[in-house]
Short mmCIF file of C-alpha atoms and ligand atoms in Angstrom, two decimals:
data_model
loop_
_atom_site.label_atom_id
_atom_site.label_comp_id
_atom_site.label_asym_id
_atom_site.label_seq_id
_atom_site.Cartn_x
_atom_site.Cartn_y
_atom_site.Cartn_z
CA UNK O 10 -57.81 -22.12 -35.36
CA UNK O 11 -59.98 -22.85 -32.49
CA UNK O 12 -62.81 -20.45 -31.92
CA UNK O 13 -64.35 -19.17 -28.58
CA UNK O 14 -67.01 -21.29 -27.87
CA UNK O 15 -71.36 -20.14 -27.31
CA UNK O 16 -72.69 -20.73 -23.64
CA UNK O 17 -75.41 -22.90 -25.18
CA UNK O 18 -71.69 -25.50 -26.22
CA UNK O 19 -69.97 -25.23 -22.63
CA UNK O 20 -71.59 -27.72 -20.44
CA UNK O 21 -72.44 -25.40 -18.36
CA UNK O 22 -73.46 -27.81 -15.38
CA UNK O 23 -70.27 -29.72 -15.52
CA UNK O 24 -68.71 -26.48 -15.33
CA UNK O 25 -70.16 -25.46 -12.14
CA UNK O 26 -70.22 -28.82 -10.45
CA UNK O 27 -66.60 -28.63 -11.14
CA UNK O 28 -65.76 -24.94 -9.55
CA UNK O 29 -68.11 -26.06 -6.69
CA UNK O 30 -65.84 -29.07 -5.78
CA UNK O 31 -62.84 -27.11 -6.13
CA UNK O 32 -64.91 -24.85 -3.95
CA UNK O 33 -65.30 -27.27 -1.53
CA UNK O 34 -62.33 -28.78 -1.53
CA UNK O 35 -60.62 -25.33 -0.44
CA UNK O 36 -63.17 -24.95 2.49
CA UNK O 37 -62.47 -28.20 4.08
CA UNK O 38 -58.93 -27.91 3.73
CA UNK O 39 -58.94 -24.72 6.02
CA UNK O 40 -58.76 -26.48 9.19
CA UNK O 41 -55.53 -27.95 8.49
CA UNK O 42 -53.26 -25.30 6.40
CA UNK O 43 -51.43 -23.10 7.47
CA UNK O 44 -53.06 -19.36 7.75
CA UNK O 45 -50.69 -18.29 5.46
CA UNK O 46 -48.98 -19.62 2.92
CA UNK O 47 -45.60 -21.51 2.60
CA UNK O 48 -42.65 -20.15 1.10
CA UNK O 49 -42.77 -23.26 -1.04
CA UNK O 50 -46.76 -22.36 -1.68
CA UNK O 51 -45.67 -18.65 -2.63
CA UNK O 52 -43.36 -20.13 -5.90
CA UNK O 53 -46.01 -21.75 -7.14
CA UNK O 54 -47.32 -18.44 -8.28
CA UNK O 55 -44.89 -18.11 -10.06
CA UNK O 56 -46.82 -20.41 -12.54
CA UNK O 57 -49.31 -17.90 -12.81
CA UNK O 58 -47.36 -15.57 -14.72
CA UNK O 59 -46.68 -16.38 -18.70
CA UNK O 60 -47.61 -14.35 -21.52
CA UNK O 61 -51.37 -14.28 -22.84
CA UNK O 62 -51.51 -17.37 -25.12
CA UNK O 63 -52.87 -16.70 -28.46
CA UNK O 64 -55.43 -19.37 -28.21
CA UNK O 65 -58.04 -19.71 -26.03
CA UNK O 66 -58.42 -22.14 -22.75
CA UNK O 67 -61.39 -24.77 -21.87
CA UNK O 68 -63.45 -22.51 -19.06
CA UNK O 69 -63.03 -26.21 -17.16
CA UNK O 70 -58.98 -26.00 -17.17
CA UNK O 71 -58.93 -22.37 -16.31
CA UNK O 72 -60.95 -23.17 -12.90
CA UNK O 73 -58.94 -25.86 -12.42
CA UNK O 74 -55.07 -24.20 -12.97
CA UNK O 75 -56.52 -21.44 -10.47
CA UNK O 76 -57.66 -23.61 -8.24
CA UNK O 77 -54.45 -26.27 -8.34
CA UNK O 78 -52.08 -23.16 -8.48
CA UNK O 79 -53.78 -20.12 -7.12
CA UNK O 80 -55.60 -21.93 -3.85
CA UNK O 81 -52.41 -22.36 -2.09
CA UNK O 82 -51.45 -18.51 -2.43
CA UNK O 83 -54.56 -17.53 -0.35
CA UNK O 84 -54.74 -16.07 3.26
CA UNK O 85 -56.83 -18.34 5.23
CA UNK O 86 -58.84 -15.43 6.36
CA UNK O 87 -62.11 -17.54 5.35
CA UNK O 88 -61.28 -20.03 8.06
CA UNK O 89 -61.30 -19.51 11.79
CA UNK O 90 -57.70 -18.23 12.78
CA UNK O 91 -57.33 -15.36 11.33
CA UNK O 92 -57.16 -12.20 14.14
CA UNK O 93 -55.86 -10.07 11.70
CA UNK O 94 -56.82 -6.66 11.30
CA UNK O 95 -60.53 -6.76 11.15
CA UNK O 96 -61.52 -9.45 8.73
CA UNK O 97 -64.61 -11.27 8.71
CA UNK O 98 -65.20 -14.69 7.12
CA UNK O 99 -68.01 -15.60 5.13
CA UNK O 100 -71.00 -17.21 6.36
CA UNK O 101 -72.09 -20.30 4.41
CA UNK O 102 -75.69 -18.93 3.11
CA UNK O 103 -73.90 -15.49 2.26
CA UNK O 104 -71.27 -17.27 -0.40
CA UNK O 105 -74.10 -19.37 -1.46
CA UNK O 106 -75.77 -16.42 -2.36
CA UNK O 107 -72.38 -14.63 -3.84
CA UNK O 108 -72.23 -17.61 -6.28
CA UNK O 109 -76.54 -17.56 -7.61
CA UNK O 110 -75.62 -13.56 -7.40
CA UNK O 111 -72.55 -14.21 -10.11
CA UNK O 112 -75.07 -16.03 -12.90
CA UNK O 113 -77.43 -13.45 -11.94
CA UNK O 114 -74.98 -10.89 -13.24
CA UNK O 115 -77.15 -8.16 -12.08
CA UNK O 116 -76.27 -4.38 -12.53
CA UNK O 117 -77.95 -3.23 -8.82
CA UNK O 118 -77.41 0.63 -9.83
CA UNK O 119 -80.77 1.03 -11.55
CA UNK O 120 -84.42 -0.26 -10.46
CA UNK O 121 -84.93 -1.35 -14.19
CA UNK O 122 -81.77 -3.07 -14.55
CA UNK O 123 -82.69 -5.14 -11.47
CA UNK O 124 -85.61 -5.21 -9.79
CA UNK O 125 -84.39 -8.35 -7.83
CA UNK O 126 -81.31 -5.98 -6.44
CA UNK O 127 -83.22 -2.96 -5.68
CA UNK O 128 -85.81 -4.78 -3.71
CA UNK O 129 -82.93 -7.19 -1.85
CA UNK O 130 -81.18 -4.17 -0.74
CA UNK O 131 -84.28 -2.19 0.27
CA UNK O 132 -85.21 -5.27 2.61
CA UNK O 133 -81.37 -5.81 3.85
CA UNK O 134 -81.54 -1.96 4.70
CA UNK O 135 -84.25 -2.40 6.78
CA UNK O 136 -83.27 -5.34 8.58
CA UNK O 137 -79.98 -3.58 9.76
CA UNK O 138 -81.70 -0.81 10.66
CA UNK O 139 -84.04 -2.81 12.96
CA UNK O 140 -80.92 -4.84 14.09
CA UNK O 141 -78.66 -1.42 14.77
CA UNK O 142 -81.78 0.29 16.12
CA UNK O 143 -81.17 3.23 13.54
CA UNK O 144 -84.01 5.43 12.21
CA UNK O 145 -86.24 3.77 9.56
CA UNK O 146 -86.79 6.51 7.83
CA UNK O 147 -82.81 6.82 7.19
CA UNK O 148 -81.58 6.30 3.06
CA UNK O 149 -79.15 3.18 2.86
CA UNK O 150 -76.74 3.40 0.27
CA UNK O 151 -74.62 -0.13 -0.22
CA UNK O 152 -71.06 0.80 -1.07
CA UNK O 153 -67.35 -1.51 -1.44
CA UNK O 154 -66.89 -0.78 2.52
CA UNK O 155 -66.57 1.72 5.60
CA UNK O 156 -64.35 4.02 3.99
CA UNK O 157 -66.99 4.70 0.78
CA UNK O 158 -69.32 5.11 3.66
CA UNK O 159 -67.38 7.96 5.58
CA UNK O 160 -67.27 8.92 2.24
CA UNK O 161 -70.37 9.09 1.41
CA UNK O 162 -71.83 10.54 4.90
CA UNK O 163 -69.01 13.27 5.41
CA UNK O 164 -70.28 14.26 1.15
CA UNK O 165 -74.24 14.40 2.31
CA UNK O 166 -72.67 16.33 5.74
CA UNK O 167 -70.94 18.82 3.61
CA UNK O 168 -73.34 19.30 1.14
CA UNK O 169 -75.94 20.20 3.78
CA UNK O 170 -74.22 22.08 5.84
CA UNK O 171 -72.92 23.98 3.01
CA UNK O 172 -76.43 24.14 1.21
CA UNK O 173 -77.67 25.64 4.73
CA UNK O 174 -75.41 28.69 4.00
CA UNK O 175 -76.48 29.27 0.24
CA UNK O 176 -73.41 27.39 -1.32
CA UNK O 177 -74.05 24.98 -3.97
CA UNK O 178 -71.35 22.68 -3.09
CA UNK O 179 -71.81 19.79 -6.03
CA UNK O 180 -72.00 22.83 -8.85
CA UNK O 181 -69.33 25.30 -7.38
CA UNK O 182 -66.66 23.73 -5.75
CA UNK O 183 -64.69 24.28 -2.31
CA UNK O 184 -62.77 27.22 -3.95
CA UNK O 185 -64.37 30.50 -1.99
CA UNK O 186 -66.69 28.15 -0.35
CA UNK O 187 -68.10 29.04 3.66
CA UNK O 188 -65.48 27.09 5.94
CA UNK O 189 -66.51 24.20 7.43
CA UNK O 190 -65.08 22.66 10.37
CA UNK O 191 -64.51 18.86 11.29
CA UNK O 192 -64.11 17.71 14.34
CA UNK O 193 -62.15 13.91 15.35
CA UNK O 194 -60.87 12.09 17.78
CA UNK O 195 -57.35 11.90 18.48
CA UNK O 196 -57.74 7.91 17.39
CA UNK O 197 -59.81 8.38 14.93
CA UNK O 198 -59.66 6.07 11.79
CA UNK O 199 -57.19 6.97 9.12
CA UNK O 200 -60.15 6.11 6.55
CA UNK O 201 -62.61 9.25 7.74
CA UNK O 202 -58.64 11.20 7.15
CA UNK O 203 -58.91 10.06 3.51
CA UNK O 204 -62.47 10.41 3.04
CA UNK O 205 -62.12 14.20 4.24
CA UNK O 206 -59.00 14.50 2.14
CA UNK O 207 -60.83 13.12 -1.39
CA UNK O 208 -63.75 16.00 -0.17
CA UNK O 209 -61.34 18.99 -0.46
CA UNK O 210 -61.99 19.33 3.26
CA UNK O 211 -58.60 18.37 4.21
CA UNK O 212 -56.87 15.06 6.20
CA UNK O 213 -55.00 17.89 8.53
CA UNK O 214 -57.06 20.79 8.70
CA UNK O 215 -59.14 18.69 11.98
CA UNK O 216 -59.99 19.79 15.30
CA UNK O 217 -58.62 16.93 17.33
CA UNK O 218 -60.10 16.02 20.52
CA UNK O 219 -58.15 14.17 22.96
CA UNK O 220 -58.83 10.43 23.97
CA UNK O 221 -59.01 8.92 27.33
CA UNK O 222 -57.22 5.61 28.07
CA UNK O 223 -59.08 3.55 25.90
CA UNK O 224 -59.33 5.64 22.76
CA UNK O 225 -62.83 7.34 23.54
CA UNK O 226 -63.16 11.00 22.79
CA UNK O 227 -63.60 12.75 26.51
CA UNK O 228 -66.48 14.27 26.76
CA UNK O 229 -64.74 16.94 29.45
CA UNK O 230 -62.48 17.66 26.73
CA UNK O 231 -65.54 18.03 23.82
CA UNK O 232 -64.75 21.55 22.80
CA UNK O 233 -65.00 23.20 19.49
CA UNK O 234 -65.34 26.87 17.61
CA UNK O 235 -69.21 27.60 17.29
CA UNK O 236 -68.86 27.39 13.35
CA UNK O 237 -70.53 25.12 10.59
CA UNK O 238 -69.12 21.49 11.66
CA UNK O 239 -68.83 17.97 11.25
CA UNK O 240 -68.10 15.76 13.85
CA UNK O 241 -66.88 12.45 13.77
CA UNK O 242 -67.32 10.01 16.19
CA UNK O 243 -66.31 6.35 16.32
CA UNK O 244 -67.89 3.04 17.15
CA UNK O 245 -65.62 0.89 17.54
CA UNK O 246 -61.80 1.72 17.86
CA UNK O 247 -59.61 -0.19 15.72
CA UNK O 248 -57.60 -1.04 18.65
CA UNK O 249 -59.52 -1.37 21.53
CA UNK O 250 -62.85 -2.09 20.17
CA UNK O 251 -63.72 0.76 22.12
CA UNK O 252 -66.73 3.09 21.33
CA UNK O 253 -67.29 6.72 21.83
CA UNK O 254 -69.37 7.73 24.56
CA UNK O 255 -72.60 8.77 22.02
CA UNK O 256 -75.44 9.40 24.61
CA UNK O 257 -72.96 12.25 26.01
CA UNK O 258 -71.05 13.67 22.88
CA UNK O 259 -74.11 13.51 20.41
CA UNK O 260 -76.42 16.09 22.39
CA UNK O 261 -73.20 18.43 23.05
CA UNK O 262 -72.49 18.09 18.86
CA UNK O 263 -76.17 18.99 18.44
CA UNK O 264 -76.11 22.06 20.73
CA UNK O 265 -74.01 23.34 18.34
CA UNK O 266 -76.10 22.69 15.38
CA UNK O 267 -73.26 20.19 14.08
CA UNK O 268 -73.60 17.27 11.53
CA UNK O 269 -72.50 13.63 13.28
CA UNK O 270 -71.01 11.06 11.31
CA UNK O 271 -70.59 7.72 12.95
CA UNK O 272 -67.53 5.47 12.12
CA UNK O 273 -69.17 1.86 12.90
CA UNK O 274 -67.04 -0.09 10.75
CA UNK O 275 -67.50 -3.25 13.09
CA UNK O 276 -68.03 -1.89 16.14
CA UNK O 277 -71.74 -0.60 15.62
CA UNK O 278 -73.04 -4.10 15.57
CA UNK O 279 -72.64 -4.24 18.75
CA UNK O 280 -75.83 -2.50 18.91
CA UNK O 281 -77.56 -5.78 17.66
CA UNK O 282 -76.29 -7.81 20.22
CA UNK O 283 -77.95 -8.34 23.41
CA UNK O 284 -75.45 -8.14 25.88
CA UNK O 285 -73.40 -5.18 24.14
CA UNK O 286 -75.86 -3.05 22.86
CA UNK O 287 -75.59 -0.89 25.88
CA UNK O 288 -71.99 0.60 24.58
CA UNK O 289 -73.80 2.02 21.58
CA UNK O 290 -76.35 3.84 23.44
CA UNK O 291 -77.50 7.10 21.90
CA UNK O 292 -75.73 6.38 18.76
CA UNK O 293 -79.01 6.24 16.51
CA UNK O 294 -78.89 10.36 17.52
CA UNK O 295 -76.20 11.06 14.86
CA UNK O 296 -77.68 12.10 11.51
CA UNK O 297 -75.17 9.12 9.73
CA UNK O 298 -73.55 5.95 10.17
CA UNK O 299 -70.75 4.11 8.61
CA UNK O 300 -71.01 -0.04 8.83
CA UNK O 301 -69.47 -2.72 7.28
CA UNK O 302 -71.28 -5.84 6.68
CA UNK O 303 -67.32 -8.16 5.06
CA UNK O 304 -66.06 -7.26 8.68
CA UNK O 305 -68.50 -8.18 11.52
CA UNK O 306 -71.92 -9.38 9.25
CA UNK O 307 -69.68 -11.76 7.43
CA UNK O 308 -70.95 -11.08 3.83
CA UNK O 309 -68.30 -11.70 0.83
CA UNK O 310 -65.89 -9.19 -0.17
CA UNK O 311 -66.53 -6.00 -1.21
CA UNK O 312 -69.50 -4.73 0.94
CA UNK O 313 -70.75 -1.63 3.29
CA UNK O 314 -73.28 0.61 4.02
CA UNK O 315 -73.98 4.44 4.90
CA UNK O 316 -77.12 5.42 6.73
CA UNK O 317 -78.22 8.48 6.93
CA UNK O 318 -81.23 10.03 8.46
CA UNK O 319 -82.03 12.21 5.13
CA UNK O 320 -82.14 10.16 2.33
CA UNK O 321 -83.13 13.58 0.42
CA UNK O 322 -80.05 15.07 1.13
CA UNK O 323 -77.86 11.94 0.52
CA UNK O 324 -79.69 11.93 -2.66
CA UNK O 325 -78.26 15.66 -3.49
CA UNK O 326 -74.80 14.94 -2.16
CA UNK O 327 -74.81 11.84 -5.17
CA UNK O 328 -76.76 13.33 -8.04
CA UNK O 329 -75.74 12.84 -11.44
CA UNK O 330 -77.41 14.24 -14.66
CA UNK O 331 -76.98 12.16 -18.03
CA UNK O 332 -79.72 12.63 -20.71
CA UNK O 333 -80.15 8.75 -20.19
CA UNK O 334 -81.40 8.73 -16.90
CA UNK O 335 -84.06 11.64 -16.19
CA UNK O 336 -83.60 13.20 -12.95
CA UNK O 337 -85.41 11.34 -9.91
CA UNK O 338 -84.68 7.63 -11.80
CA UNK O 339 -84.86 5.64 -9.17
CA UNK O 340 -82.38 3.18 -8.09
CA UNK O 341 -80.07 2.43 -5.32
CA UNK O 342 -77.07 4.31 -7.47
CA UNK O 343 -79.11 7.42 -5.93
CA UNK O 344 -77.46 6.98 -2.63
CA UNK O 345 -74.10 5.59 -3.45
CA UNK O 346 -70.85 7.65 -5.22
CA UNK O 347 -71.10 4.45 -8.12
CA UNK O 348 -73.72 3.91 -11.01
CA UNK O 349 -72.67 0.68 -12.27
CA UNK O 350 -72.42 -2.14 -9.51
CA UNK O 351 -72.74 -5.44 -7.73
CA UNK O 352 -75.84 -6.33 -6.14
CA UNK O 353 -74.60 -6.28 -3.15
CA UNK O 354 -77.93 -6.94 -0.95
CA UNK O 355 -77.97 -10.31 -2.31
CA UNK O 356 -75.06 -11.53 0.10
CA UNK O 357 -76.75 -9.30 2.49
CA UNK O 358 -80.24 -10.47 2.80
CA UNK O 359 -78.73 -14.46 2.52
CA UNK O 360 -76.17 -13.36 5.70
CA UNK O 361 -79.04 -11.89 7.68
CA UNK O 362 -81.99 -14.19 6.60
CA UNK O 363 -79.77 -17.46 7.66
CA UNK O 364 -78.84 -15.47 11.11
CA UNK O 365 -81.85 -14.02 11.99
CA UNK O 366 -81.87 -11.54 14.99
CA UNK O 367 -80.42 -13.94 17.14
CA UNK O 368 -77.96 -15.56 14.70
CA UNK O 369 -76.95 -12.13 14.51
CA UNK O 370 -76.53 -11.07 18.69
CA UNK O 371 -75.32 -14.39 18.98
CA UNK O 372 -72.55 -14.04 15.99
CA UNK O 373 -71.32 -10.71 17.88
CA UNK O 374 -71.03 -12.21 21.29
CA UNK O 375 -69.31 -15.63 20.76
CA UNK O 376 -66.33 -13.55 18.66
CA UNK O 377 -66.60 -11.30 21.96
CA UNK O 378 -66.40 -13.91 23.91
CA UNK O 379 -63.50 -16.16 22.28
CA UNK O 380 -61.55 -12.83 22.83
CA UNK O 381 -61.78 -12.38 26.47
CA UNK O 382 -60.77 -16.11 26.48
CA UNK O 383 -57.73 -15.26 24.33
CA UNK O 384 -57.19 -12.33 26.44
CA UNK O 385 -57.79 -14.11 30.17
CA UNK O 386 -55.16 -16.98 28.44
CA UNK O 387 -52.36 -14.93 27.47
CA UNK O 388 -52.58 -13.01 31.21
CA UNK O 389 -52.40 -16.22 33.00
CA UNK O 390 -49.29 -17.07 30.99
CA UNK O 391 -47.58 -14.30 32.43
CA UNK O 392 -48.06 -11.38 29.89
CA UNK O 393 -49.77 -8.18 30.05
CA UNK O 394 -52.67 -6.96 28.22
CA UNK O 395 -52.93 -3.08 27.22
CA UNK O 396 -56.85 -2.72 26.78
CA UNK O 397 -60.04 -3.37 28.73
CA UNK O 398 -61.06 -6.16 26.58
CA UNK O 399 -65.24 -4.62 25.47
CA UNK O 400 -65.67 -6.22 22.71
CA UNK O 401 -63.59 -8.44 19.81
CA UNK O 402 -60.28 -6.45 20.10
CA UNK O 403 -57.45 -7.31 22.41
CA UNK O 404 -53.81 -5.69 22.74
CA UNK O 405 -51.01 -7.23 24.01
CA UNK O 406 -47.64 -6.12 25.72
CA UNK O 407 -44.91 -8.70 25.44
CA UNK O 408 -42.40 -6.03 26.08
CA UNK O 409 -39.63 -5.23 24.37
CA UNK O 410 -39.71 -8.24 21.88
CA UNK O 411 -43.20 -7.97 21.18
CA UNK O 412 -42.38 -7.32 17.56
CA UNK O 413 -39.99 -10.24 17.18
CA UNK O 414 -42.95 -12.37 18.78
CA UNK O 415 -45.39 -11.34 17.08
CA UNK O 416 -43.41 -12.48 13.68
CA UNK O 417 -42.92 -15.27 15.45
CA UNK O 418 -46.75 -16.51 15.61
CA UNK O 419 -47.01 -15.27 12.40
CA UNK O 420 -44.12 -17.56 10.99
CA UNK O 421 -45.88 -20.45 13.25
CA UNK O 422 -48.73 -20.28 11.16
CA UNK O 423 -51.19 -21.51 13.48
CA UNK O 424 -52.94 -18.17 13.65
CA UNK O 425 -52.36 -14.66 12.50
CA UNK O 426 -52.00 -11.69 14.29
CA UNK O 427 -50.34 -8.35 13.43
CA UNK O 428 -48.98 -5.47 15.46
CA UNK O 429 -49.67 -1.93 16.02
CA UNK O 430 -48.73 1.06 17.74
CA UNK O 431 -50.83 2.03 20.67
CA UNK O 432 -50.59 5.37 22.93
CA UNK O 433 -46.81 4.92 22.45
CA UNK O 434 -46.08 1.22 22.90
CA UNK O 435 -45.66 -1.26 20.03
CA UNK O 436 -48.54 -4.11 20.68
CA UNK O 437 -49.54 -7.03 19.64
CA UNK O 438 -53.33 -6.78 18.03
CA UNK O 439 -55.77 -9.41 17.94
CA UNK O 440 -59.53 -9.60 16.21
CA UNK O 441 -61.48 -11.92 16.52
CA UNK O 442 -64.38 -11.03 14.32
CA UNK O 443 -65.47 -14.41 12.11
CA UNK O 444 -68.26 -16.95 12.29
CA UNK O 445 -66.00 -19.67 11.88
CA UNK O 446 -63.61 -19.60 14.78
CA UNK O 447 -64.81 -22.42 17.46
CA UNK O 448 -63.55 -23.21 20.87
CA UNK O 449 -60.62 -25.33 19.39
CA UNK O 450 -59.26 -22.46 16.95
CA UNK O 451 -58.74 -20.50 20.22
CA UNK O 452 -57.07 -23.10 22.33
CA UNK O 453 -54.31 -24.03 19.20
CA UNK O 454 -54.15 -20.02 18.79
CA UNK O 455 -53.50 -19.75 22.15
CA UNK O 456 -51.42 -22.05 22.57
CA UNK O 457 -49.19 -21.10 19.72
CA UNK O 458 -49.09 -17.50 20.95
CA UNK O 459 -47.69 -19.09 24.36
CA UNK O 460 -44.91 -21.37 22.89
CA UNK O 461 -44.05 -18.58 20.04
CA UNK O 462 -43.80 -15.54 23.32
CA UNK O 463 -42.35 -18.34 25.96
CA UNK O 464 -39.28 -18.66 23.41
CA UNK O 465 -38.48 -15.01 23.75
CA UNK O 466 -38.81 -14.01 27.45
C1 PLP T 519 -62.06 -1.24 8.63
C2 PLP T 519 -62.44 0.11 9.13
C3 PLP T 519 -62.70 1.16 8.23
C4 PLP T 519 -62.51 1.01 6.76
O1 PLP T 519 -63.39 0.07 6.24
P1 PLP T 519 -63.13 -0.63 4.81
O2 PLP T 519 -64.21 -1.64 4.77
O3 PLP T 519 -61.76 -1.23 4.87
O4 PLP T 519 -63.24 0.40 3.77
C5 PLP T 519 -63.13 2.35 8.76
N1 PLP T 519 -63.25 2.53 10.09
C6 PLP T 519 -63.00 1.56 10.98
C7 PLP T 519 -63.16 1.84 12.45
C8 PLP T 519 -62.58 0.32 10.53
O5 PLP T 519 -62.33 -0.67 11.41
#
C-alpha cells in the first residue's frame, strides 16, 4: 500500500518547473488554436471522467494528465480573440503573481491571518481609487466580481437608508420593514436584478426609467416617488459600452435624498483613461461603485471590488459576531459578504504595479481602439452597425441571418463572438476588452467575420 507522501519527499522544485512548462507551453500555443475547442478536443474529456482510484497519483502525473487532457478543453479567452461577452485576459505580472499567491496560501479575511493580504489590498484600493478618481476616504471591499459588488453596495444602501428610519435591517428582517424604493434603467444589468432579489428587495418590484438610443437612462425622463430610494445607475452598458449620463442624474438622485449605486463592471475604467474619462464625469458623486478588475484590469479569475464612500456603514451592512473574533477585528472580511478568502489584492497590486497609470489609460484605449477598427471594417464590408461605437463594445446588424452568421464565426474559430438582443433586433456583440489582442488578432478576426457574413448575404 502506497502512502501519501510529506511535502519535505515531493521535489517540490521539479514539481513546479514542471506545471510552469506546461504553463508555458499552453500560453504560446494560443496564437495558433482555435478559440474554442474541436469536437475532436471536446472527447478527450471524456478521459477525465473514471472513478476515484483507490490509490493515490504522483502530484507530477496529475499536472501532467490535466495538462495533456484538460488544456485542449479550454476557451482561449486568455489569448487575444476572444470578443465574447466581457472577458478580460490576464496580464503576465498578474498570473505571475496568482501563482507566488497559490504557495502563499493566504486566508486575506483577517489582518492576523495575513498581514501581506490586508496591506496588498489596502494599497490596490487606493491605487484604483486614484486611477477611477473615486473618494479616498471610500471602504474597498474585494469580492469574486461585479455582481458581489452590487451586492454588497445595494446591502450598505439598504441598511442605511433603512437605519435612517429606525429599522435595524441586519437584526429584524424585511418583514414589516419601511419600503424602500429602487430605481433602474430600462437596460440595466440583470446582475443588480439578482443582487436586489437575494436582498428581499425584489428583481420586479423596480421603478424603471426609460433609455435613450444608446441604453442611457434620460435624464428628461428621471422621475421617481419622493420616498426612501436607491438608484442604480450604470457605467458601462453591456451592449453599447454606453454610460449613464452621471454629472446630470447624480445631483437629481441627490435632491431627493437617494442612495446611488454605480454598476461599473468594465465600463468605469474608463475613468482612468485619458481620452475617455470624460464619459464618466460626475460619477465619483454616487455614494458606491461596482468594478471589476477579471474584466477590464485583467487580473485572474475570480476578482471585484465595491467602493463605497462610508466604509462605516459598509462595515454595518457586513457585520458578523462569533465569540472568536471580537467585534471591530480588523480585516478586509469587514467589508466583504465572505470571511474566509483569496487574497485577492495580490493579482491586483502585480496588474496595476506592472501597468502603472499609463499602462493602465493606455490598456483601456488600445481595446477601444481595436474596436472602432473592428467596427469601421465590418461597415466598409457592407454591413450595418447598431451602436455609436464609445468605448470596447460594438453591435452588429447582419439582418435577418445574423444568428446563423454569427454561429458561423463561431464554428470558424478564428475569433469568438456571441449574440444578443438589442432594442428589438437580434445582434451580433463584440468586446474587445483584453491586453493581449494586437493589430493582427483584429485583421484575422475581421477577416473571418467578412468571409463567415459574405457566405450568407
Ligand atoms: C459583467 C457585468 C456584471 C457582473 O459581473 P461579474 O463579474 O460577472 O459578477 C455586472 N454589471 C455589468 C455591467 C457587467 O458587465
Amino acid at each position: 500500500m502506497q502512502n501519501l507522501k510529506m511535502t519535505e519527499d515531493i521535489d517540490i522544485k521539479s514539481l513546479l518547473t514542471g506545471t510552469v512548462n506546461h504553463m508555458s507551453d499552453y500560453l504560446t500555443g494560443l496564437k495558433d488554436r482555435p478559440v474554442i475547442p474541436t469536437g475532436e478536443q471536446l472527447e478527450v474529456l471524456e478521459r477525465l471522467s473514471f472513478q476515484l482510484p483507490d490509490q493515490p497519483m504522483e502530484p507530477d502525473q496529475v499536472l501532467k494528465f490535466l495538462h495533456t487532457t484538460g488544456s485542449g478543453g479550454t476557451v482561449a479567452t486568455a489569448g487575444g480573440r476572444y470578443f465574447g461577452f466581457v472577458i478580460g485576459g490576464s496580464l503576465p505580472a498578474a498570473l505571475a503573481a496568482n501563482c507566488l499567491s497559490a504557495a502563499w496560501d493566504q486566508c486575506a479575511g483577517l489582518q492576523v491571518l495575513s498581514p501581506v493580504g490586508e496591506k496588498l489590498e489596502l494599497v490596490a484600493a487606493d491605487w484604483i481609487k486614484q486611477l477611477l478618481q473615486l473618494p479616498m476616504q471610500s471602504g474597498v471591499g474585494f469580492v469574486t466580481g461585479a455582481t458581489m459588488a452590487n451586492f454588497t453596495g445595494l446591502a450598505t444602501a439598504r441598511h442605511t437608508l433603512l437605519e435612517k428610519l429606525g429599522w435595524n435591517v441586519e437584526a429584524d428582517g424585511m418583514f414589516g420593514a419601511p419600503e424602500l424604493q429602487v430605481v433602474v434603467g430600462e437596460e440595466v444589468h440583470v446582475s443588480i436584478l439578482k443582487a436586489l432579489s437575494l436582498l428581499g428587495l425584489g428583481s420586479e418590484r423596480v421603478v424603471k426609467i426609460p433609455v435613450d438610443s444608446q441604453g442611457r437612462m434620460r435624464a428628461d425622463a428621471f422621475k421617481f416617488d419622493d420616498k426612501p430610494t436607491i438608484v442604480c445607475l450604470q457605467a458601462g452598458n453591456v451592449n453599447t459600452g454606453s454610460i449613464d449620463p452621471m454629472q446630470q442624474l447624480i445631483p437629481m438622485a441627490k435632491e431627493k435624498g437617494a442612495w446611488v449605486h454605480v454598476d461599473g463592471a468594465f465600463g468605469l475604467w474608463a475613468a482612468a483613461a485619458t481620452g475617455y474619462r470624460h464619459l464618466t464625469e460626475g460619477v465619483n458623486l454616487a455614494d458606491s461603485w461596482s468594478v471589476d478588475l477579471h474584466k477590464w484590469l485583467n487580473v485572474p479569475y475570480d476578482s471585484g471590488v465595491v467602493i463605497c464612500r462610508y466604509p462605516e456603514k459598509v462595515k454595518a451592512a457586513m457585520s458578523i459576531n462569533a465569540a472568536y473574533l471580537p467585534p471591530g477585528t480588523p480585516g478586509p472580511y469587514q467589508l466583504t459578504p465572505g470571511m474566509s478568502r483569496k487574497a485577492r489584492g495580490v493579482e491586483a497590486y502585480a496588474a496595476l504595479l506592472s501597468l502603472g497609470k499609463r499602462g493602465v489609460s493606455d490598456l483601456i484605449e488600445r481595446c477601444c481602439r481595436h474596436a472602432k477598427t473592428l467596427a469601421t471594417g465590418l461597415e466598409q464590408a457592407g454591413f450595418k452597425i447598431l451602436n455609436d461605437v464609445v468605448l470596447n463594445q460594438v453591435l452588429v446588424d447582419f439582418g435577418p441571418r445574423t444568428e446563423e452568421i454569427i454561429q458561423a464565426i463561431q464554428q470558424d474559430r478564428v475569433c469568438w463572438v456571441g449574440g444578443t438582443e438589442w432594442q428589438g433586433k437580434r445582434a451580433m456583440r463584440i468586446s474587445v476588452s483584453s491586453w493581449a489582442t494586437t493589430d493582427e488578432d483584429i485583421q484575422r478576426s475581421l477577416q473571418s467575420m467578412i468571409n463567415a457574413a459574405e457566405k450568407y448575404v
